[in-house]
XYZ file of C-alpha atoms in Angstrom:
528
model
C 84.815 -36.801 63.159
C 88.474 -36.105 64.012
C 90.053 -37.227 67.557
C 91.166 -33.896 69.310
C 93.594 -35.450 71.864
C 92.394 -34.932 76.115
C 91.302 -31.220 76.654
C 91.187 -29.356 79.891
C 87.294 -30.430 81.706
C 87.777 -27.112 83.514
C 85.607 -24.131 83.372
C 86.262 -21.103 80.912
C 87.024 -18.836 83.242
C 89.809 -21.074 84.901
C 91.122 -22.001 81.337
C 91.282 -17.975 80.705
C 92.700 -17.109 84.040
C 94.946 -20.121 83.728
C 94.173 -21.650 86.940
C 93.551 -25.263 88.016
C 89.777 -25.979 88.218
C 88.160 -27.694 90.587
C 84.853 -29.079 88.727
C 82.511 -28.508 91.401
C 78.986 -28.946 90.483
C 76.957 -26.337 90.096
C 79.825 -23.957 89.995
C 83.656 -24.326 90.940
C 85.056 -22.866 93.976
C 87.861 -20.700 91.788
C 84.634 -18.513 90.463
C 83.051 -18.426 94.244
C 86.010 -17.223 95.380
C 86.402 -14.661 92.347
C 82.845 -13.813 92.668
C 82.364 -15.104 88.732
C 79.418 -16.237 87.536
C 80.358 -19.942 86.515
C 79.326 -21.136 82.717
C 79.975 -24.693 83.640
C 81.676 -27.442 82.004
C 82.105 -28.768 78.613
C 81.000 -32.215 77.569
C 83.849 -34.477 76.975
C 82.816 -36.617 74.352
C 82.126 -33.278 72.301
C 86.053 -31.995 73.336
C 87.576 -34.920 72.428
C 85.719 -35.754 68.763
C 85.084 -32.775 66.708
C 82.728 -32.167 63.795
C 84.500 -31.056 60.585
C 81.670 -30.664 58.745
C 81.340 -26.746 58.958
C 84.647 -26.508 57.563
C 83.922 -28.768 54.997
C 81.121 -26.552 53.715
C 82.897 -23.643 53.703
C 85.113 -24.944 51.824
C 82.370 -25.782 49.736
C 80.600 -22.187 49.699
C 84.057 -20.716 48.664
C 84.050 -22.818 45.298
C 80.277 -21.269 44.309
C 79.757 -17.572 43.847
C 77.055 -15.992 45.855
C 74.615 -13.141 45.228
C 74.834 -9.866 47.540
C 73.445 -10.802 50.817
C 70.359 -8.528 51.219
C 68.246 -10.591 54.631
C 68.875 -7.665 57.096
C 66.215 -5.876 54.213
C 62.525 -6.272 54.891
C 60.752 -5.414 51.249
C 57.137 -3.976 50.805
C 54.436 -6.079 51.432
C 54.097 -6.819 47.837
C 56.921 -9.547 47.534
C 56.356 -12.642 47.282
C 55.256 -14.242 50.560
C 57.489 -17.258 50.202
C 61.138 -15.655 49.458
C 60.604 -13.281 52.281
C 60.249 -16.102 54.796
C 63.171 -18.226 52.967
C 64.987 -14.445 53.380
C 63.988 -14.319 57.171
C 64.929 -17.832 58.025
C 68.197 -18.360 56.410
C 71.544 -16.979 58.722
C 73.085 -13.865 56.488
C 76.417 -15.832 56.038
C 74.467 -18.232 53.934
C 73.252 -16.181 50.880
C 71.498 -17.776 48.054
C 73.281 -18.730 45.513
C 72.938 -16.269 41.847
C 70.507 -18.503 39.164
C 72.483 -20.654 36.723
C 74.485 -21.946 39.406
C 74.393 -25.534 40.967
C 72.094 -25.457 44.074
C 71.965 -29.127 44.778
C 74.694 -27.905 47.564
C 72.467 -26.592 49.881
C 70.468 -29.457 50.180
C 73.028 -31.741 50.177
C 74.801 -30.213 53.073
C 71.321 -29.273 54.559
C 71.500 -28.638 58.844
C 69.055 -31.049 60.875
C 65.747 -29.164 61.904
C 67.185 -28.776 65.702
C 70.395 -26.661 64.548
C 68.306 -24.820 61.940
C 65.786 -23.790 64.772
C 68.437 -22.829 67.117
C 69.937 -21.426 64.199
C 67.113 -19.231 63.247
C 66.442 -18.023 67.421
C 69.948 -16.821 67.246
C 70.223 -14.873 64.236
C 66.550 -13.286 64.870
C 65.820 -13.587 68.395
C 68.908 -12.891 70.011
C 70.343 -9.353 70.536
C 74.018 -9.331 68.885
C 77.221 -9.178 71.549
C 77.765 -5.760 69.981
C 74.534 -3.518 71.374
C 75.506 -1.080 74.090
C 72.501 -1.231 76.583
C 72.958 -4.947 77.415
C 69.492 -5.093 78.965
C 68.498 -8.645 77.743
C 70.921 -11.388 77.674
C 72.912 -11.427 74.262
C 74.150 -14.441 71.650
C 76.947 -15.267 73.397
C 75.156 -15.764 76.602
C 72.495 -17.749 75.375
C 74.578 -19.747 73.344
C 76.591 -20.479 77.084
C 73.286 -21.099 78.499
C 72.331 -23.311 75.886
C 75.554 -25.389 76.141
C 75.297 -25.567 79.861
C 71.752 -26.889 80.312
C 70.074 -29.103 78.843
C 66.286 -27.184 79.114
C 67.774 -24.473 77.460
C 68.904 -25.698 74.306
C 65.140 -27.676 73.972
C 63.639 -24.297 74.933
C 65.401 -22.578 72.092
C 65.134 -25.608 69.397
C 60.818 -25.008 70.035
C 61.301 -21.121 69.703
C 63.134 -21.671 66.646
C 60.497 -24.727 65.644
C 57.700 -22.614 65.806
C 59.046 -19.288 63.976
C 59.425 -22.071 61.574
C 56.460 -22.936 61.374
C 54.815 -19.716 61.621
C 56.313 -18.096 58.825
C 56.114 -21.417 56.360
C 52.646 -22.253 57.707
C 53.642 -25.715 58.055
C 52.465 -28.245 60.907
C 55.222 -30.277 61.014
C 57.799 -28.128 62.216
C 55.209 -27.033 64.979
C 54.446 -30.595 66.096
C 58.278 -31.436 67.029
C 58.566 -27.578 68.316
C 55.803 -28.503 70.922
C 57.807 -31.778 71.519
C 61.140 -29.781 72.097
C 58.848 -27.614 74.677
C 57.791 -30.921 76.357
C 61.150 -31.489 77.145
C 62.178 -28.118 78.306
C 59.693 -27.975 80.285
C 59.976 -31.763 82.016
C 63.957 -31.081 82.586
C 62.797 -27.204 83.845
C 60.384 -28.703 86.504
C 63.155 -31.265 87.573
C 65.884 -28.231 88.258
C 63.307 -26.207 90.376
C 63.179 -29.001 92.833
C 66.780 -29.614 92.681
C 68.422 -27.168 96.017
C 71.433 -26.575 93.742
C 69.872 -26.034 90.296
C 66.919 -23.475 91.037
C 69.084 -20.622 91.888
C 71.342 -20.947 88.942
C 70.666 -18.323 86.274
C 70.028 -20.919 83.613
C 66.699 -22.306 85.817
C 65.237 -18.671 85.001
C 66.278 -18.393 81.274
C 64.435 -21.329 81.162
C 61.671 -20.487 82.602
C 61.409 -17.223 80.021
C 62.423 -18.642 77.173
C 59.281 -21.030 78.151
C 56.698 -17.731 78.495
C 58.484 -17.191 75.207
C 57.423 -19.879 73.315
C 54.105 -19.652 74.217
C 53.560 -16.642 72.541
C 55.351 -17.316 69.433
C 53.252 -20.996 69.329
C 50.385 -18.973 70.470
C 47.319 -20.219 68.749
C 44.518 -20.031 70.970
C 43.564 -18.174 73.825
C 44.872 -20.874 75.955
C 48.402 -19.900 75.213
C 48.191 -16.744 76.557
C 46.916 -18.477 79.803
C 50.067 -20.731 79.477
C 52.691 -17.847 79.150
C 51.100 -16.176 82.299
C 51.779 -19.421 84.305
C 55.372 -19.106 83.197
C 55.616 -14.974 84.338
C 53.933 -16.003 87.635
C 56.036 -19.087 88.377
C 59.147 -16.929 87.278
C 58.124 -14.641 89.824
C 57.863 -16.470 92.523
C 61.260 -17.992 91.559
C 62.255 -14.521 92.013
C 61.586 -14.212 95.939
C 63.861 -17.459 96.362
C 66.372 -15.495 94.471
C 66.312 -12.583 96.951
C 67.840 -14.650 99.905
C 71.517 -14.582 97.369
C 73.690 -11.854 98.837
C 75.016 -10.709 95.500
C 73.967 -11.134 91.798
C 75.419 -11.701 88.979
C 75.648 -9.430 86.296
C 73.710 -11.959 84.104
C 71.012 -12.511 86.919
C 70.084 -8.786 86.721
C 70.199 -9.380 83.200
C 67.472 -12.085 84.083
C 65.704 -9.668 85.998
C 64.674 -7.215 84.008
C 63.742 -9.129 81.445
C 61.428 -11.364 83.388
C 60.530 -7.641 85.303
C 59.057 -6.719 82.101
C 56.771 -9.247 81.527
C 55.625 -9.555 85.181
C 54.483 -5.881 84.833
C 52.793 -6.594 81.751
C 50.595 -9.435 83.033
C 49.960 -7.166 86.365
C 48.475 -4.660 83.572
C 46.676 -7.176 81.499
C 45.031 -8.796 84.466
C 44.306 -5.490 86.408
C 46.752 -7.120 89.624
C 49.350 -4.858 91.708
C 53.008 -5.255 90.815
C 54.651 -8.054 93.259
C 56.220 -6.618 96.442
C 59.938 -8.883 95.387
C 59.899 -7.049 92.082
C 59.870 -3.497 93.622
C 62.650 -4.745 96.258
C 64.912 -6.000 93.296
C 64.118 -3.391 91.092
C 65.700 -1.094 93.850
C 68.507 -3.509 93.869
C 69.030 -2.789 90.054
C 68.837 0.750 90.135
C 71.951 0.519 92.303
C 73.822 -1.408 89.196
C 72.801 0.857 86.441
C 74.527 4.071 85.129
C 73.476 7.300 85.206
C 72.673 7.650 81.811
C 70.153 4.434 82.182
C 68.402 5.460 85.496
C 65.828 7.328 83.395
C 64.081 3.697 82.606
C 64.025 2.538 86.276
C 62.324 5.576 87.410
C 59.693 4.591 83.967
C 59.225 1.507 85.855
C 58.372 2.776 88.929
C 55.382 5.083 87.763
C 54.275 2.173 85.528
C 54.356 0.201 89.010
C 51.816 3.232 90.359
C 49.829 2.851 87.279
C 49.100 -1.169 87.642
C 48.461 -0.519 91.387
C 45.347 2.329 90.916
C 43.947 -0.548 88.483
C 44.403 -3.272 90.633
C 42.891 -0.755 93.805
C 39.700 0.156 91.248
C 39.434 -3.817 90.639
C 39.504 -4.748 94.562
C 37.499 -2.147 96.235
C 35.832 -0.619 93.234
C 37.127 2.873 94.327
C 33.872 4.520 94.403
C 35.117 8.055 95.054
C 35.328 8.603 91.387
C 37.290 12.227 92.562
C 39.750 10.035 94.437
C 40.605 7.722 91.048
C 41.074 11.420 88.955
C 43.360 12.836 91.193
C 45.199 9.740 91.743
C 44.959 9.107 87.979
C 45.981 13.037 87.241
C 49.078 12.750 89.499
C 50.476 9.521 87.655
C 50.194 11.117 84.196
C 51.646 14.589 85.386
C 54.209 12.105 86.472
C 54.700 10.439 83.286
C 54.736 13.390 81.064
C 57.634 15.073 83.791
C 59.484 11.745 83.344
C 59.561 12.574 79.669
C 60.338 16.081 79.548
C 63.317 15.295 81.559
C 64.742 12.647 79.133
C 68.756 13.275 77.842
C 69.586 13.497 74.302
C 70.141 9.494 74.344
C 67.057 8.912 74.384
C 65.338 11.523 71.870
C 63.675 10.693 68.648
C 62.797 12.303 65.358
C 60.015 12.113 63.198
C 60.711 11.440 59.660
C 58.652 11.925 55.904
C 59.070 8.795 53.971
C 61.110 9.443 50.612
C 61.340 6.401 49.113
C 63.766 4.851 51.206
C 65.258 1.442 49.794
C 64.827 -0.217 53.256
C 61.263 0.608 54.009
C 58.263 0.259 51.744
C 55.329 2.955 51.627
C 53.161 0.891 53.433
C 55.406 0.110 56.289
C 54.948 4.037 57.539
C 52.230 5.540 59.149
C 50.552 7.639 56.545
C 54.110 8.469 55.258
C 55.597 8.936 58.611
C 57.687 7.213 61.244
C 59.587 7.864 64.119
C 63.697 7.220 64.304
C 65.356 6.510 67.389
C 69.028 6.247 68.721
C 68.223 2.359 69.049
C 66.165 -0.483 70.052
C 66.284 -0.145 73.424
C 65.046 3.705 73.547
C 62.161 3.116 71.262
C 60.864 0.503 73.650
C 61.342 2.786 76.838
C 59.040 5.131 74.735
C 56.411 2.277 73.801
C 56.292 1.007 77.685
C 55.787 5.052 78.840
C 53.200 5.950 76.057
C 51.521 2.638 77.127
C 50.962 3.417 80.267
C 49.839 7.073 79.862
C 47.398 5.523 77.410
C 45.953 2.955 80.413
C 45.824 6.176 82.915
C 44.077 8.451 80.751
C 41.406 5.538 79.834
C 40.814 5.716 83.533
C 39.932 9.586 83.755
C 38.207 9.090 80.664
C 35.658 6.312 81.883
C 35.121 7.673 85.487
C 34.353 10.803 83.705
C 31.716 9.516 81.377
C 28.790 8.867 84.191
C 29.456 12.625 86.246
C 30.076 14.447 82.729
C 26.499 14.392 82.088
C 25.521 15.882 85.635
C 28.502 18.420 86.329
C 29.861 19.774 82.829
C 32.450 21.639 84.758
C 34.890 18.051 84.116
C 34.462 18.688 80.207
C 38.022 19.832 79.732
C 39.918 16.872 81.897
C 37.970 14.672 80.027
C 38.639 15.844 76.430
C 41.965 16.675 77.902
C 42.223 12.592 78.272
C 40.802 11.577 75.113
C 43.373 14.028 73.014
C 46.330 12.138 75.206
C 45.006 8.889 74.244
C 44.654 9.663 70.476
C 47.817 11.342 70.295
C 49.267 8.773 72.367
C 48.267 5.761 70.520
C 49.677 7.395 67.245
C 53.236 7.983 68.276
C 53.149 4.035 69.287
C 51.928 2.816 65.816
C 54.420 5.945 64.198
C 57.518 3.596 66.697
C 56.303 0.326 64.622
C 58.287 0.671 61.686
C 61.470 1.557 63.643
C 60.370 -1.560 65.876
C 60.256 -4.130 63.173
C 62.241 -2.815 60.050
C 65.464 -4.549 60.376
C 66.616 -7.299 62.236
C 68.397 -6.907 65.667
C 71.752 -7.787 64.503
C 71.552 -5.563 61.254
C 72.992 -1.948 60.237
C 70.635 0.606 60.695
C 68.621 2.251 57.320
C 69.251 5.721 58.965
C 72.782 7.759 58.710
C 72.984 8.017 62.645
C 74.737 4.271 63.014
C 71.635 3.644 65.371
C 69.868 0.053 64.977
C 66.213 -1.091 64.502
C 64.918 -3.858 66.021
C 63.849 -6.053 63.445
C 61.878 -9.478 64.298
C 63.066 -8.730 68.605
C 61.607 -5.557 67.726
C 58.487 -6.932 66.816
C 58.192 -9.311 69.662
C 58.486 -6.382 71.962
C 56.281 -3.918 70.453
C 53.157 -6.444 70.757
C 51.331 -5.124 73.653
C 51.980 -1.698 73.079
C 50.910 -2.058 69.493
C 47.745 -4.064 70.459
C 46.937 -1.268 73.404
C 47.431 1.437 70.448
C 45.112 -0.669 67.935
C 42.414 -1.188 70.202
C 41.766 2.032 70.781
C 41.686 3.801 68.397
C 38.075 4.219 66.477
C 36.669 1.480 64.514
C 36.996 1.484 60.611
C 39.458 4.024 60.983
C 42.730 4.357 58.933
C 45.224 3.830 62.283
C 43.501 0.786 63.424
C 43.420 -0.326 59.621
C 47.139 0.158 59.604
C 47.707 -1.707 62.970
C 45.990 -4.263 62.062
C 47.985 -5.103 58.826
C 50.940 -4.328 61.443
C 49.935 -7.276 63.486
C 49.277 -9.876 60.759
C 52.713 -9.051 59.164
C 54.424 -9.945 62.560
C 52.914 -12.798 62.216
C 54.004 -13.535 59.099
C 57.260 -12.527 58.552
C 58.607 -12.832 61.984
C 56.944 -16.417 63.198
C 54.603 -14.388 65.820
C 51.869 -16.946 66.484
C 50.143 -14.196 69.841
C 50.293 -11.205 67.030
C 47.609 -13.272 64.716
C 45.388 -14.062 67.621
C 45.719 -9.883 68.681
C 44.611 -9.214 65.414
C 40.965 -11.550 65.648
C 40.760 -9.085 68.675
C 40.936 -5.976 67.168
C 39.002 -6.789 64.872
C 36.308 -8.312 66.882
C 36.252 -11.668 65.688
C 37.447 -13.054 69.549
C 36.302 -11.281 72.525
C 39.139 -9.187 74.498
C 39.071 -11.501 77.280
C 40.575 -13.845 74.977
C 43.953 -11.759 75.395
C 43.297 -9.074 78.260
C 40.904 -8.956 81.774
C 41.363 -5.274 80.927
C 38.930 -3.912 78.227
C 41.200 -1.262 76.591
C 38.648 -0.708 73.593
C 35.760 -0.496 76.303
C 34.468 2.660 74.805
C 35.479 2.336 71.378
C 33.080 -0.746 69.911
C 30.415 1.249 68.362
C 31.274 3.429 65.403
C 29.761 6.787 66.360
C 31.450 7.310 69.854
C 29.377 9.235 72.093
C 28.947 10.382 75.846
């Protein structure tokens, strides 16, 4: 440890703008008056003593050669188990040493488990300061978030924890990962009844990174219980946060992010989308570009869509003419939406050719879809999704008057087509989704990027929804299955093993979903 003199206590946006800070707590007055978003204040016994032992062992790592660093690679699924999670958990500017040479260095200068589970959020779980479509809050912010509030950093240590030990199928590393989440979540509870710490926008990342680790710790249905808590109490931090006259550009940030997985628990528990999310959403739509307006007007018919399921769960709906019209006009509405999309957001299907970065049995029967980046293949996951949920809803009204009035044949094979061809192009997205890591080059020669393990964290639903329906025994669900346990696996997933019991009807679907998405699809010979 090396004394560093007195540093300025002032905020970094008053030591860039080179401006006396005031230190007020939450947030100084230069920033209110600038209308910055404040990233607080350093700790002073960290500014004045600083840790020299990074540069020690870099100094170190220069003195021992090291083999080509090959982590942002995912192999075929016949490599051994253990190397791929080493691969997965290990930052790429700490290759492996080549064989012959002295190892003993990376134990001796071994991180603690906290810093190796932050560590290992960061470099898998956090989209790199470089992506264009800054939709979810990047490294750099969560690393400010992380330094700012306490809650945070725990939050992220039990993430990292329990990737850990996911991937290493270790209990350990899961017992101190639930400990980390105790904290978080003690030090969460105490901002939300603090008046001047619940409307700052690390409260919130809290709060998600919370929902988060509930799903990668998921083990039991009761998890999935626990991240809804999280969504709904988000949520409802959410109305508090409409009385603020402006937001920052992080808090929309914020927003959609927690937007998405409000709307995803509205479809899993058949509930209408809360009326502050629609009002904000319009608020958002105001800060977006042009080019990005396409997925706001996405989440507005997947909105409609939640609402007819939550209308058919309240009142029944027994006009079953009434739910296929309604039904009819949201799909029409879908498939405009996508017919009207700009070249930024097209795809291309591709013929595996034995490509070095993906393995045979990561495509879909030898095919897979390629898409300008992350961001755009999950648009097309969240639309396909919800034309799947619609056309389940023709499909099942249908089933009772079919029998009676054959003159409904076509709508309904009309919506059982959609929902096979549907539920393809989402498991053809999955090896885009979860090929290479966030932060990696792309395998394909357009520069575009994959998504890697956040990939795989936000193709879940969609690939469960896709799983479960199609037929039993059959190659796709097969295929989705595997999908789903290698998530698990390789990327520290705990919610995709419990998915996969599901589909494979070892747990009952209420043990993830109110909604029955494979309602029709449990016997083997599917008939009317």
């Amino acid at each position: 440890m090396v004394y560093c003199g007195k540093p300025s206590k002032g905020c970094a946006n008053c030591r860039k703008r080179k401006i006396r800070c005031d230190q007020t707590e939450p947030s100084c007055l230069q920033c209110q008056r600038a209308w910055f978003s404040c990233p607080g204040y350093r700790d002073p016994i960290e500014l004045n003593f600083r840790d020299q032992s990074k540069d020690i062992i870099q100094k170190a790592r220069k003195s021992v050669p090291h083999a080509k660093d090959e982590s942002h690679i995912i192999k075929p699924d016949k490599e051994n188990k253990d190397s791929r999670y080493k691969r997965i958990l290990r930052p790429s500017t700490c290759p492996e040493p080549k064989r012959g040479h002295n190892t003993q260095i990376n134990y001796a200068l071994s991180t603690s488990p906290t810093d190796q589970s932050i560590c290992v959020f960061l470099h898998n779980y956090a989209p790199d300061d470089s992506v264009v479509v800054k939709v979810y809050l990047t490294t750099s912010q969560i690393v400010s978030h992380a330094i700012s509030s306490h809650a945070v950093r725990c939050a992220v240590s039990a993430i990292g924890l329990a990737v850990i030990a996911n991937t290493r199928n270790e209990p350990n590393p899961m017992v101190e990962a639930r400990e980390k989440y105790a904290t978080a979540l003690r030090l969460t509870n105490m901002a939300l009844k603090n008046e001047r710490k619940y409307l700052q926008d690390t409260t919130l990342s809290a709060v998600l990174l919370l929902g988060m680790f509930e799903v990668m710790a998921c083990g039991a249905p009761k998890s999935v219980e626990n991240w809804q808590k999280h969504i709904i109490g988000a949520a409802a931090l959410l109305q508090i946060w409409e009385s603020r006259q402006n937001l920052t550009f992080t808090g929309v940030q914020l927003f959609m992010q927690l937007r998405l997985a409000v709307m995803a628990n509205c479809l899993r528990t058949q509930t209408h989308v809360p009326a502050t999310i629609k009002r904000l959403s319009r608020f958002a739509t105001l800060n977006r570009s042009e080019e990005n307006i396409h997925s706001e007007n996405l989440v507005s018919l997947v909105a409609e869509v939640s609402d007819l399921i939550a209308d058919m769960k309240s009142d029944g709906m027994p006009d079953f003419v009434e739910v296929i019209q309604r039904a009819r006009d949201i799909d029409e509405g879908l498939y405009a939406w996508s017919l009207n999309l700009s070249s930024r957001w097209k795809y291309t299907v591709h013929t595996y050719s034995g490509s070095q970065h993906l393995g045979p049995n990561h495509t879909l029967n030898g095919y897979y879809h390629l898409y300008p980046d992350i961001w755009a293949c999950n648009i097309w996951a969240y639309y396909r999704t919800a034309r799947i949920l619609v056309n389940l809803v023709i499909r099942d009204r249908l089933i009772p008057p079919l029998k009676m009035q054959p003159k409904w044949q076509n709508i309904f094979d009309a919506a059982r087509v959609n929902i096979e061809r549907l539920s393809t192009d989402i498991l053809l997205s999955v090896p885009f989704s979860i090929s290479l890591r966030f932060s990696s080059s792309s395998f394909n020669d357009s520069g575009s990027r994959a998504g890697g393990c956040w990939g795989g964290y936000s193709i879940l639903w969609p690939l469960y929804v896709a799983a479960s329906v199609s037929t039993p025994d059959s190659p796709n669900r097969k295929w989705a299955i595997g999908r789903l346990e290698y998530i698990g696996h390789s990327m520290g997933i705990g919610q995709a093993f419990l998915m996969a019991k599901v589909v494979r009807n070892e747990l009952p679907h209420e043990s993830l979903s109110i909604y029955d998405y494979c309602r029709s699809y449990r016997s083997k010979v599917w008939t009317v």
